[in-house]
Amino acid sequence: MQTAENIKKLIKINNISSVYLQFTDIAGRVKNILLPSERIDEILANEITFDGSSITGFRKDETMDLVFHPDLSTFLIYPFELSGLKNSARFICDIYNSDGTPFKGCPRSNLKRIINNAKKYNYTMKIAPEAEFFLFRTDEQNKIISNLKDTVGYYDLNSDENLEEMLNRMAKELEKLNCTIHALHHEAAPLQHEVDLGYHEVLEAADNFVTFKFAVKKIASYYGLKATFMPKPVYGINGSGLHLNMLLSSDGRNALSDEIKSNMLSDVAKYMIGSLLKNILGITAILNPTINSYKRLVKDYEAPVYIAWSIFNRSALIRIPSERGAGTHIEIRSPDGCINPYLAFAVILQTCIDGIRNQIDPPKPIEKNLFQLSNNEIKMRKIKSLPENLKDSLDNFEKSMVSKVALGDYIFDEFLKLKRHEWNEYRKQISIWELENYIDD
């Protein structure tokens, strides 16, 4: 655990000139304030304030003076290789009101509340994300241009040597940023890659995911590329998902494992699965929070659209990978990289605890490839699907009690308001597809 004195020594030894105070707004965007390192005593004493009324979701004209509370454990010196950040460091912060109380609109503080709630039931969750992303070149208008060599597929080496060099550099830099890398490989689509991050307790996992996305984009930019976690940036090929692997422990032991039970899964594991399936419609707006998210969630490109679970097959929304004993974990496959991790991990943890508390049994697992079932078979088996667009997802979210408990009234209401506005803006737009198909009518 970092101490204030250790941090001040590190700043001096490493000749740090600038310190970033970082937080995440309700929309999931990372915000920063840059301060000279000479103000480190003020930073550590929680004396840095800002006007929150201009931050998305922080209620304009109602939220004024807010205070940065840096988490000392998140202090990090940016590697020299990240251009533009030489001699800089950062803290991830919680946001407080000027009266010393946690600000209810702070996603990170809210996640801490849900973690503490889970601890009351003697449970601790760890999450390991598997994040997919594309690498593109763009023009001056930030539009994708296709001039990279990439004719390879899943687990292949890149045919473009510069890409392979960049990915090696990326792995090294991410390790310096405390992001544990289990694997980095090419995915199924051209220019698509995946990084598998290691397990960390929920709050650290959320912090690491924010750092990971920032670093990947920064390193790609250094090589003249644009990294995007947009779920469906290109029509006609696979989109990018974010598979989340979850471990739950109690008294230091894996609470999901029971060697004498069916499939060696404990009742706790089954209650978690049952609750996730029961509540998935109400939490999908958090796990898939953009208009574009639902262009990935279609049957044709292997996205997990059917609400089912499986021990073996990867077409199910929830899967139980093969590890057992201490490695037993649950994988949820529907989220995408546009999540606000603090909100997403809060609703997942709350949903799991709700399932354990209420002993929600899951339906029977489905081991057939769901993508190969006909529409009639899907109906006969009474398998439901995820929402087809953001509007339908928000309609389910608005009725979700588990989401309201997980987010609190403030974040719940502001997220809903923000996303309703996003949908209304989108539905009024005229697309190129519409012009091409209807202009002569």
Coordinates of C-alpha atoms in Angstrom, one line a residue, residues 20-441:
Y20 CA -3.1 14.0 -13.3
L21 CA -6.2 13.6 -11.1
Q22 CA -8.4 11.2 -13.0
F23 CA -12.1 10.2 -12.6
T24 CA -14.8 8.7 -14.7
D25 CA -18.2 10.3 -15.4
I26 CA -21.5 8.5 -15.6
A27 CA -21.1 8.1 -19.4
G28 CA -17.8 6.2 -18.8
R29 CA -15.5 8.9 -20.1
V30 CA -12.3 9.5 -18.3
K31 CA -11.8 13.0 -17.1
N32 CA -8.5 14.6 -15.9
I33 CA -7.2 17.7 -14.3
L34 CA -3.5 18.4 -14.6
L35 CA -1.6 19.9 -11.7
P36 CA 2.1 20.8 -11.1
S37 CA 3.8 18.3 -8.8
E38 CA 4.6 21.2 -6.4
R39 CA 0.9 20.9 -5.3
I40 CA 1.3 17.3 -4.1
D41 CA 0.6 18.2 -0.5
E42 CA -2.7 19.8 -1.5
I43 CA -3.5 16.8 -3.6
L44 CA -2.8 14.3 -0.8
A45 CA -4.8 16.4 1.7
N46 CA -7.9 16.3 -0.6
E47 CA -7.9 20.0 -1.1
I48 CA -8.3 20.1 -4.9
T49 CA -11.8 21.1 -5.9
F50 CA -13.6 21.6 -9.3
D51 CA -16.9 22.7 -10.7
G52 CA -18.9 19.5 -11.4
S53 CA -21.8 21.2 -13.1
S54 CA -20.3 20.8 -16.6
I55 CA -19.6 17.0 -16.2
T56 CA -22.0 14.7 -18.1
G57 CA -24.5 13.3 -15.6
F58 CA -23.5 15.5 -12.7
R59 CA -26.7 17.6 -12.9
K60 CA -26.0 21.0 -14.3
D61 CA -26.5 24.0 -12.0
E62 CA -27.1 21.5 -9.1
T63 CA -23.6 20.1 -8.7
M64 CA -21.1 22.8 -8.0
D65 CA -18.0 22.5 -5.8
L66 CA -16.8 18.9 -5.8
V67 CA -13.6 17.5 -4.3
F68 CA -11.0 15.1 -5.6
H69 CA -10.1 12.3 -3.2
P70 CA -7.1 10.5 -4.7
D71 CA -6.8 6.8 -4.0
L72 CA -3.2 6.4 -3.0
S73 CA -3.1 2.8 -4.2
T74 CA -3.7 4.0 -7.8
F75 CA -0.6 6.3 -7.9
L76 CA 1.2 5.4 -11.1
I77 CA 4.1 7.0 -13.0
Y78 CA 3.4 7.0 -16.7
P79 CA 6.2 5.2 -18.7
F80 CA 8.4 7.5 -20.8
E81 CA 7.4 5.6 -23.9
L82 CA 3.8 7.0 -23.8
S83 CA 4.4 10.2 -25.8
G84 CA 3.1 13.4 -24.3
L85 CA 3.2 12.1 -20.7
K86 CA 6.9 12.4 -19.9
N87 CA 7.6 13.0 -16.2
S88 CA 3.9 12.6 -15.4
A89 CA 2.0 10.6 -12.8
R90 CA -1.6 10.0 -12.1
F91 CA -4.1 9.2 -9.3
I92 CA -7.5 7.7 -9.8
C93 CA -9.9 9.6 -7.6
D94 CA -13.2 9.3 -5.9
I95 CA -15.4 12.4 -6.0
Y96 CA -16.8 13.9 -2.8
N97 CA -19.1 16.7 -1.9
S98 CA -17.6 19.8 -0.3
D99 CA -19.1 18.7 3.1
G100 CA -16.9 15.6 3.1
T101 CA -19.6 13.1 2.0
P102 CA -19.2 10.8 -1.1
F103 CA -20.8 12.3 -4.2
K104 CA -23.7 10.0 -5.2
G105 CA -23.0 10.6 -8.9
C106 CA -19.5 9.2 -8.7
P107 CA -19.4 5.7 -10.4
R108 CA -16.3 4.6 -8.5
S109 CA -17.7 5.6 -5.0
N110 CA -20.9 3.8 -5.9
L111 CA -19.0 0.6 -6.8
K112 CA -17.3 0.7 -3.4
R113 CA -20.8 0.8 -1.9
I114 CA -21.8 -2.4 -3.7
I115 CA -18.5 -4.1 -2.8
N116 CA -19.1 -3.3 0.9
N117 CA -22.6 -4.7 0.6
A118 CA -21.2 -8.0 -0.8
K119 CA -18.8 -8.2 2.1
K120 CA -21.7 -8.1 4.5
Y121 CA -22.6 -11.5 3.0
N122 CA -18.9 -12.5 3.3
Y123 CA -18.3 -12.5 -0.5
T124 CA -15.5 -11.0 -2.6
M125 CA -15.5 -11.0 -6.4
K126 CA -12.6 -10.9 -8.8
I127 CA -13.0 -10.1 -12.5
A128 CA -10.7 -10.9 -15.4
P129 CA -11.8 -9.1 -18.7
E130 CA -11.1 -10.4 -22.2
A131 CA -11.2 -7.2 -24.3
E132 CA -11.4 -7.2 -28.1
F133 CA -10.5 -4.1 -30.2
F134 CA -9.7 -3.1 -33.7
L135 CA -6.6 -1.2 -35.0
F136 CA -7.2 1.2 -37.9
R137 CA -5.6 4.1 -39.8
T138 CA -7.9 7.1 -40.1
D139 CA -7.9 10.2 -42.3
E140 CA -8.0 13.8 -41.1
Q141 CA -11.7 13.5 -40.5
N142 CA -11.1 10.5 -38.2
K143 CA -12.8 8.2 -40.7
I144 CA -11.4 4.7 -41.1
I145 CA -9.2 4.0 -44.1
S146 CA -8.1 0.5 -45.1
N147 CA -4.4 0.6 -45.9
L148 CA -3.1 -1.9 -43.3
K149 CA -2.0 -5.3 -44.4
D150 CA -4.1 -7.9 -42.6
T151 CA -5.1 -11.1 -44.2
V152 CA -4.7 -13.3 -41.1
G153 CA -7.2 -14.6 -38.7
Y154 CA -7.6 -16.1 -35.2
Y155 CA -4.3 -16.7 -33.3
D156 CA -2.3 -15.8 -36.4
L157 CA 0.8 -13.6 -36.4
N158 CA 0.1 -10.2 -38.1
S159 CA 1.3 -10.0 -41.7
D160 CA 2.3 -6.4 -41.1
E161 CA 5.6 -6.3 -39.1
N162 CA 4.8 -2.9 -37.7
L163 CA 1.6 -4.2 -36.2
E164 CA 3.5 -7.1 -34.5
E165 CA 6.1 -4.7 -33.2
M166 CA 3.4 -2.4 -31.8
L167 CA 1.6 -5.3 -30.1
N168 CA 4.9 -6.4 -28.4
R169 CA 5.4 -2.9 -27.3
M170 CA 1.8 -2.7 -26.0
A171 CA 2.3 -5.8 -23.9
K172 CA 5.4 -4.4 -22.3
E173 CA 3.9 -1.0 -21.6
L174 CA 0.7 -2.5 -20.1
E175 CA 2.8 -4.5 -17.7
K176 CA 4.5 -1.3 -16.6
L177 CA 1.0 0.2 -15.9
N178 CA 0.2 -2.7 -13.6
C179 CA -2.2 -4.4 -16.1
T180 CA -1.5 -8.1 -15.9
I181 CA -1.5 -9.6 -19.4
H182 CA -2.4 -13.3 -19.7
A183 CA -2.5 -13.3 -23.5
L184 CA -2.6 -11.0 -26.5
H185 CA -3.6 -12.4 -29.9
H186 CA -5.2 -11.7 -33.2
E187 CA -8.9 -12.3 -33.3
A188 CA -11.2 -13.6 -36.0
A189 CA -11.8 -10.4 -38.0
P190 CA -9.2 -8.4 -40.0
L191 CA -7.3 -5.9 -37.8
Q192 CA -9.0 -7.2 -34.6
H193 CA -7.1 -8.2 -31.5
E194 CA -7.8 -9.4 -28.0
V195 CA -6.0 -8.8 -24.7
D196 CA -6.8 -11.1 -21.8
L197 CA -6.3 -9.3 -18.5
G198 CA -5.6 -11.0 -15.2
Y199 CA -7.9 -11.4 -12.2
H200 CA -8.2 -8.5 -9.7
E201 CA -10.7 -7.7 -7.1
V202 CA -13.6 -5.7 -8.5
L203 CA -12.5 -2.2 -7.8
E204 CA -9.0 -2.8 -9.0
A205 CA -10.3 -4.6 -12.1
A206 CA -12.4 -1.5 -12.9
D207 CA -9.4 0.8 -12.4
N208 CA -7.2 -1.4 -14.5
F209 CA -9.7 -1.6 -17.3
V210 CA -9.8 2.2 -17.5
T211 CA -6.0 2.3 -17.5
F212 CA -5.9 -0.5 -20.1
K213 CA -8.1 1.3 -22.6
F214 CA -6.2 4.5 -22.2
A215 CA -2.9 2.9 -22.7
V216 CA -3.9 0.8 -25.7
K217 CA -5.2 3.9 -27.5
K218 CA -2.1 5.9 -26.5
I219 CA 0.3 3.3 -27.7
A220 CA -1.6 2.7 -30.9
S221 CA -1.5 6.5 -31.6
Y222 CA 2.3 6.5 -31.1
Y223 CA 2.4 4.1 -34.1
G224 CA 0.0 6.2 -36.1
L225 CA -2.9 3.9 -35.5
K226 CA -6.4 4.3 -34.0
A227 CA -7.4 1.6 -31.5
T228 CA -11.2 1.4 -31.0
F229 CA -13.3 -0.7 -28.6
M230 CA -16.4 0.3 -30.6
P231 CA -18.5 -2.9 -30.7
K232 CA -19.2 -2.9 -34.4
P233 CA -17.0 -0.5 -36.4
V234 CA -17.2 -2.4 -39.7
Y235 CA -20.2 -3.9 -41.4
G236 CA -20.0 -7.6 -42.5
I237 CA -17.4 -8.9 -40.0
N238 CA -17.4 -9.9 -36.4
G239 CA -17.7 -7.1 -33.8
S240 CA -15.7 -6.7 -30.6
G241 CA -16.9 -8.0 -27.2
L242 CA -15.8 -7.9 -23.7
H243 CA -16.0 -11.3 -22.0
L244 CA -15.9 -11.0 -18.2
N245 CA -14.6 -13.9 -16.1
M246 CA -15.9 -13.9 -12.5
L247 CA -14.5 -15.6 -9.4
L248 CA -16.4 -15.4 -6.1
S249 CA -14.7 -16.2 -2.8
S250 CA -15.8 -16.6 0.7
D251 CA -13.4 -16.9 3.7
G252 CA -10.6 -17.2 1.1
R253 CA -12.1 -20.2 -0.7
N254 CA -13.7 -20.4 -4.2
A255 CA -17.4 -20.2 -3.5
L256 CA -18.3 -21.5 -7.0
S257 CA -16.7 -24.9 -6.6
D258 CA -18.3 -28.0 -5.0
E259 CA -16.8 -31.3 -6.1
I260 CA -19.8 -33.4 -5.1
K261 CA -22.4 -31.3 -6.9
S262 CA -23.4 -31.6 -10.6
N263 CA -20.7 -30.3 -12.9
M264 CA -18.7 -29.6 -9.7
L265 CA -20.6 -26.3 -9.4
S266 CA -21.8 -25.1 -6.0
D267 CA -25.3 -23.9 -5.2
V268 CA -23.8 -20.4 -5.0
A269 CA -22.6 -20.6 -8.6
K270 CA -26.0 -21.8 -9.8
Y271 CA -27.8 -19.0 -7.9
M272 CA -25.4 -16.5 -9.6
I273 CA -26.2 -17.9 -13.0
G274 CA -29.9 -17.9 -12.2
S275 CA -29.9 -14.3 -11.2
L276 CA -27.8 -13.2 -14.2
L277 CA -30.2 -14.9 -16.6
K278 CA -33.2 -13.6 -14.8
N279 CA -32.0 -10.0 -14.6
I280 CA -30.0 -9.8 -17.9
L281 CA -32.6 -7.8 -19.7
G282 CA -32.6 -5.2 -17.0
I283 CA -28.9 -4.8 -16.8
T284 CA -28.0 -5.0 -20.5
A285 CA -28.2 -1.2 -21.0
I286 CA -25.2 -1.0 -18.6
L287 CA -23.3 -3.9 -20.2
N288 CA -24.1 -2.7 -23.8
P289 CA -24.5 1.1 -23.4
T290 CA -24.4 2.5 -26.9
I291 CA -26.4 2.6 -30.1
N292 CA -23.7 0.7 -31.8
S293 CA -23.7 -2.1 -29.1
Y294 CA -26.8 -3.6 -30.6
K295 CA -25.3 -3.9 -34.1
R296 CA -22.9 -6.4 -32.7
L297 CA -25.6 -8.3 -30.8
V298 CA -27.0 -10.1 -33.9
K299 CA -27.0 -13.9 -34.5
D300 CA -25.0 -13.8 -37.7
Y301 CA -21.7 -13.0 -36.2
E302 CA -21.5 -15.3 -33.2
A303 CA -22.5 -12.7 -30.6
P304 CA -24.3 -14.2 -27.6
V305 CA -27.8 -13.0 -28.2
Y306 CA -29.7 -15.9 -26.6
I307 CA -30.4 -15.8 -22.8
A308 CA -29.0 -19.2 -21.9
W309 CA -26.1 -20.8 -20.1
S310 CA -23.8 -23.7 -20.9
I311 CA -21.1 -25.8 -19.5
F312 CA -19.4 -26.4 -22.8
N313 CA -20.5 -24.4 -25.8
R314 CA -19.5 -20.8 -26.5
S315 CA -22.7 -19.7 -28.1
A316 CA -24.4 -19.2 -24.7
L317 CA -24.6 -15.9 -23.0
I318 CA -23.1 -17.4 -19.8
R319 CA -20.5 -20.1 -20.0
I320 CA -18.7 -22.2 -17.4
P321 CA -15.1 -22.7 -18.6
S322 CA -13.4 -26.0 -18.0
E323 CA -11.3 -25.1 -14.9
R324 CA -12.6 -26.6 -11.7
G325 CA -11.6 -26.4 -8.0
A326 CA -9.9 -23.1 -7.1
G327 CA -10.1 -22.0 -10.8
T328 CA -13.9 -22.4 -11.1
H329 CA -15.3 -19.3 -12.6
I330 CA -18.3 -17.9 -14.6
E331 CA -17.9 -16.1 -17.9
I332 CA -20.5 -13.6 -19.1
R333 CA -20.1 -13.0 -22.8
S334 CA -22.5 -10.3 -23.8
P335 CA -20.8 -7.0 -22.6
D336 CA -18.7 -4.8 -24.9
G337 CA -15.8 -2.5 -24.4
C338 CA -17.9 0.7 -24.3
I339 CA -19.0 -0.1 -20.7
N340 CA -18.3 2.2 -17.8
P341 CA -16.6 -0.6 -15.8
Y342 CA -17.6 0.9 -12.4
L343 CA -21.3 0.8 -13.4
A344 CA -21.0 -2.6 -15.2
F345 CA -19.2 -4.3 -12.3
A346 CA -21.6 -2.8 -9.8
V347 CA -24.7 -4.3 -11.5
I348 CA -23.0 -7.6 -12.1
L349 CA -21.9 -7.9 -8.4
Q350 CA -25.3 -6.8 -7.1
T351 CA -27.1 -9.2 -9.5
C352 CA -25.0 -12.1 -8.2
I353 CA -25.5 -11.3 -4.6
D354 CA -29.2 -10.9 -5.2
G355 CA -29.3 -14.3 -6.7
I356 CA -27.4 -15.9 -3.8
R357 CA -29.6 -14.1 -1.2
N358 CA -32.8 -15.2 -2.9
Q359 CA -31.6 -18.6 -4.1
I360 CA -32.5 -18.1 -7.7
D361 CA -32.2 -21.4 -9.6
P362 CA -31.1 -21.3 -13.3
P363 CA -32.9 -23.2 -16.0
K364 CA -31.2 -26.3 -17.4
P365 CA -28.0 -25.6 -19.4
I366 CA -28.2 -25.8 -23.2
E367 CA -25.3 -27.6 -24.7
K368 CA -26.4 -27.4 -28.4
N369 CA -24.9 -24.6 -30.6
L370 CA -27.6 -22.0 -30.2
F371 CA -26.6 -20.4 -33.5
Q372 CA -27.6 -23.5 -35.4
L373 CA -31.1 -23.8 -33.9
S374 CA -33.9 -22.7 -36.1
N375 CA -36.3 -19.9 -35.0
N376 CA -38.9 -22.6 -34.3
E377 CA -36.5 -24.5 -32.1
I378 CA -35.7 -21.3 -30.2
K379 CA -39.4 -20.7 -29.6
M380 CA -40.1 -24.3 -28.6
R381 CA -37.4 -24.1 -26.0
K382 CA -38.7 -20.7 -24.9
I383 CA -35.3 -19.1 -25.2
K384 CA -35.4 -15.4 -24.9
S385 CA -33.1 -12.9 -26.7
L386 CA -31.3 -9.8 -25.7
P387 CA -32.9 -6.5 -26.7
E388 CA -32.4 -5.5 -30.4
N389 CA -31.7 -1.9 -29.8
L390 CA -30.9 0.7 -27.1
K391 CA -34.4 1.8 -26.7
D392 CA -35.7 -1.6 -25.8
S393 CA -32.8 -2.1 -23.5
L394 CA -33.6 1.1 -21.7
D395 CA -37.2 0.2 -21.4
N396 CA -36.1 -3.0 -19.5
F397 CA -33.5 -1.1 -17.5
E398 CA -36.1 1.4 -16.3
K399 CA -38.1 -1.5 -14.7
S400 CA -35.1 -3.2 -13.2
M401 CA -35.0 -3.1 -9.4
V402 CA -31.5 -4.8 -9.3
S403 CA -30.1 -2.0 -11.5
K404 CA -31.7 0.7 -9.3
V405 CA -30.2 -0.9 -6.2
A406 CA -26.8 -1.4 -7.8
L407 CA -26.5 2.2 -9.1
G408 CA -28.5 4.2 -6.5
D409 CA -31.2 6.7 -7.5
Y410 CA -28.9 9.4 -8.7
I411 CA -26.8 7.4 -11.2
F412 CA -29.8 5.3 -12.2
D413 CA -31.8 8.4 -13.1
E414 CA -29.0 10.3 -14.8
F415 CA -27.9 7.3 -16.8
L416 CA -31.4 6.7 -18.1
K417 CA -31.8 10.4 -18.9
L418 CA -28.5 10.5 -20.8
K419 CA -29.2 7.4 -22.8
R420 CA -32.8 8.3 -23.6
H421 CA -31.4 11.5 -25.1
E422 CA -28.8 9.6 -27.1
W423 CA -31.5 7.3 -28.5
N424 CA -33.7 10.3 -29.5
E425 CA -30.9 12.0 -31.2
Y426 CA -30.0 8.8 -33.1
R427 CA -33.5 8.0 -34.3
K428 CA -33.8 11.4 -36.0
Q429 CA -30.6 11.0 -38.0
I430 CA -30.6 10.1 -41.7
S431 CA -28.1 7.4 -42.6
I432 CA -26.3 6.7 -45.9
W433 CA -28.1 3.4 -46.1
E434 CA -31.5 5.2 -46.1
L435 CA -30.4 7.6 -48.8
E436 CA -29.1 4.9 -51.0
N437 CA -32.3 2.8 -50.7
Y438 CA -35.0 5.5 -50.6
I439 CA -33.8 8.6 -52.4
D440 CA -35.5 7.6 -55.6
D441 CA -38.8 6.6 -54.0

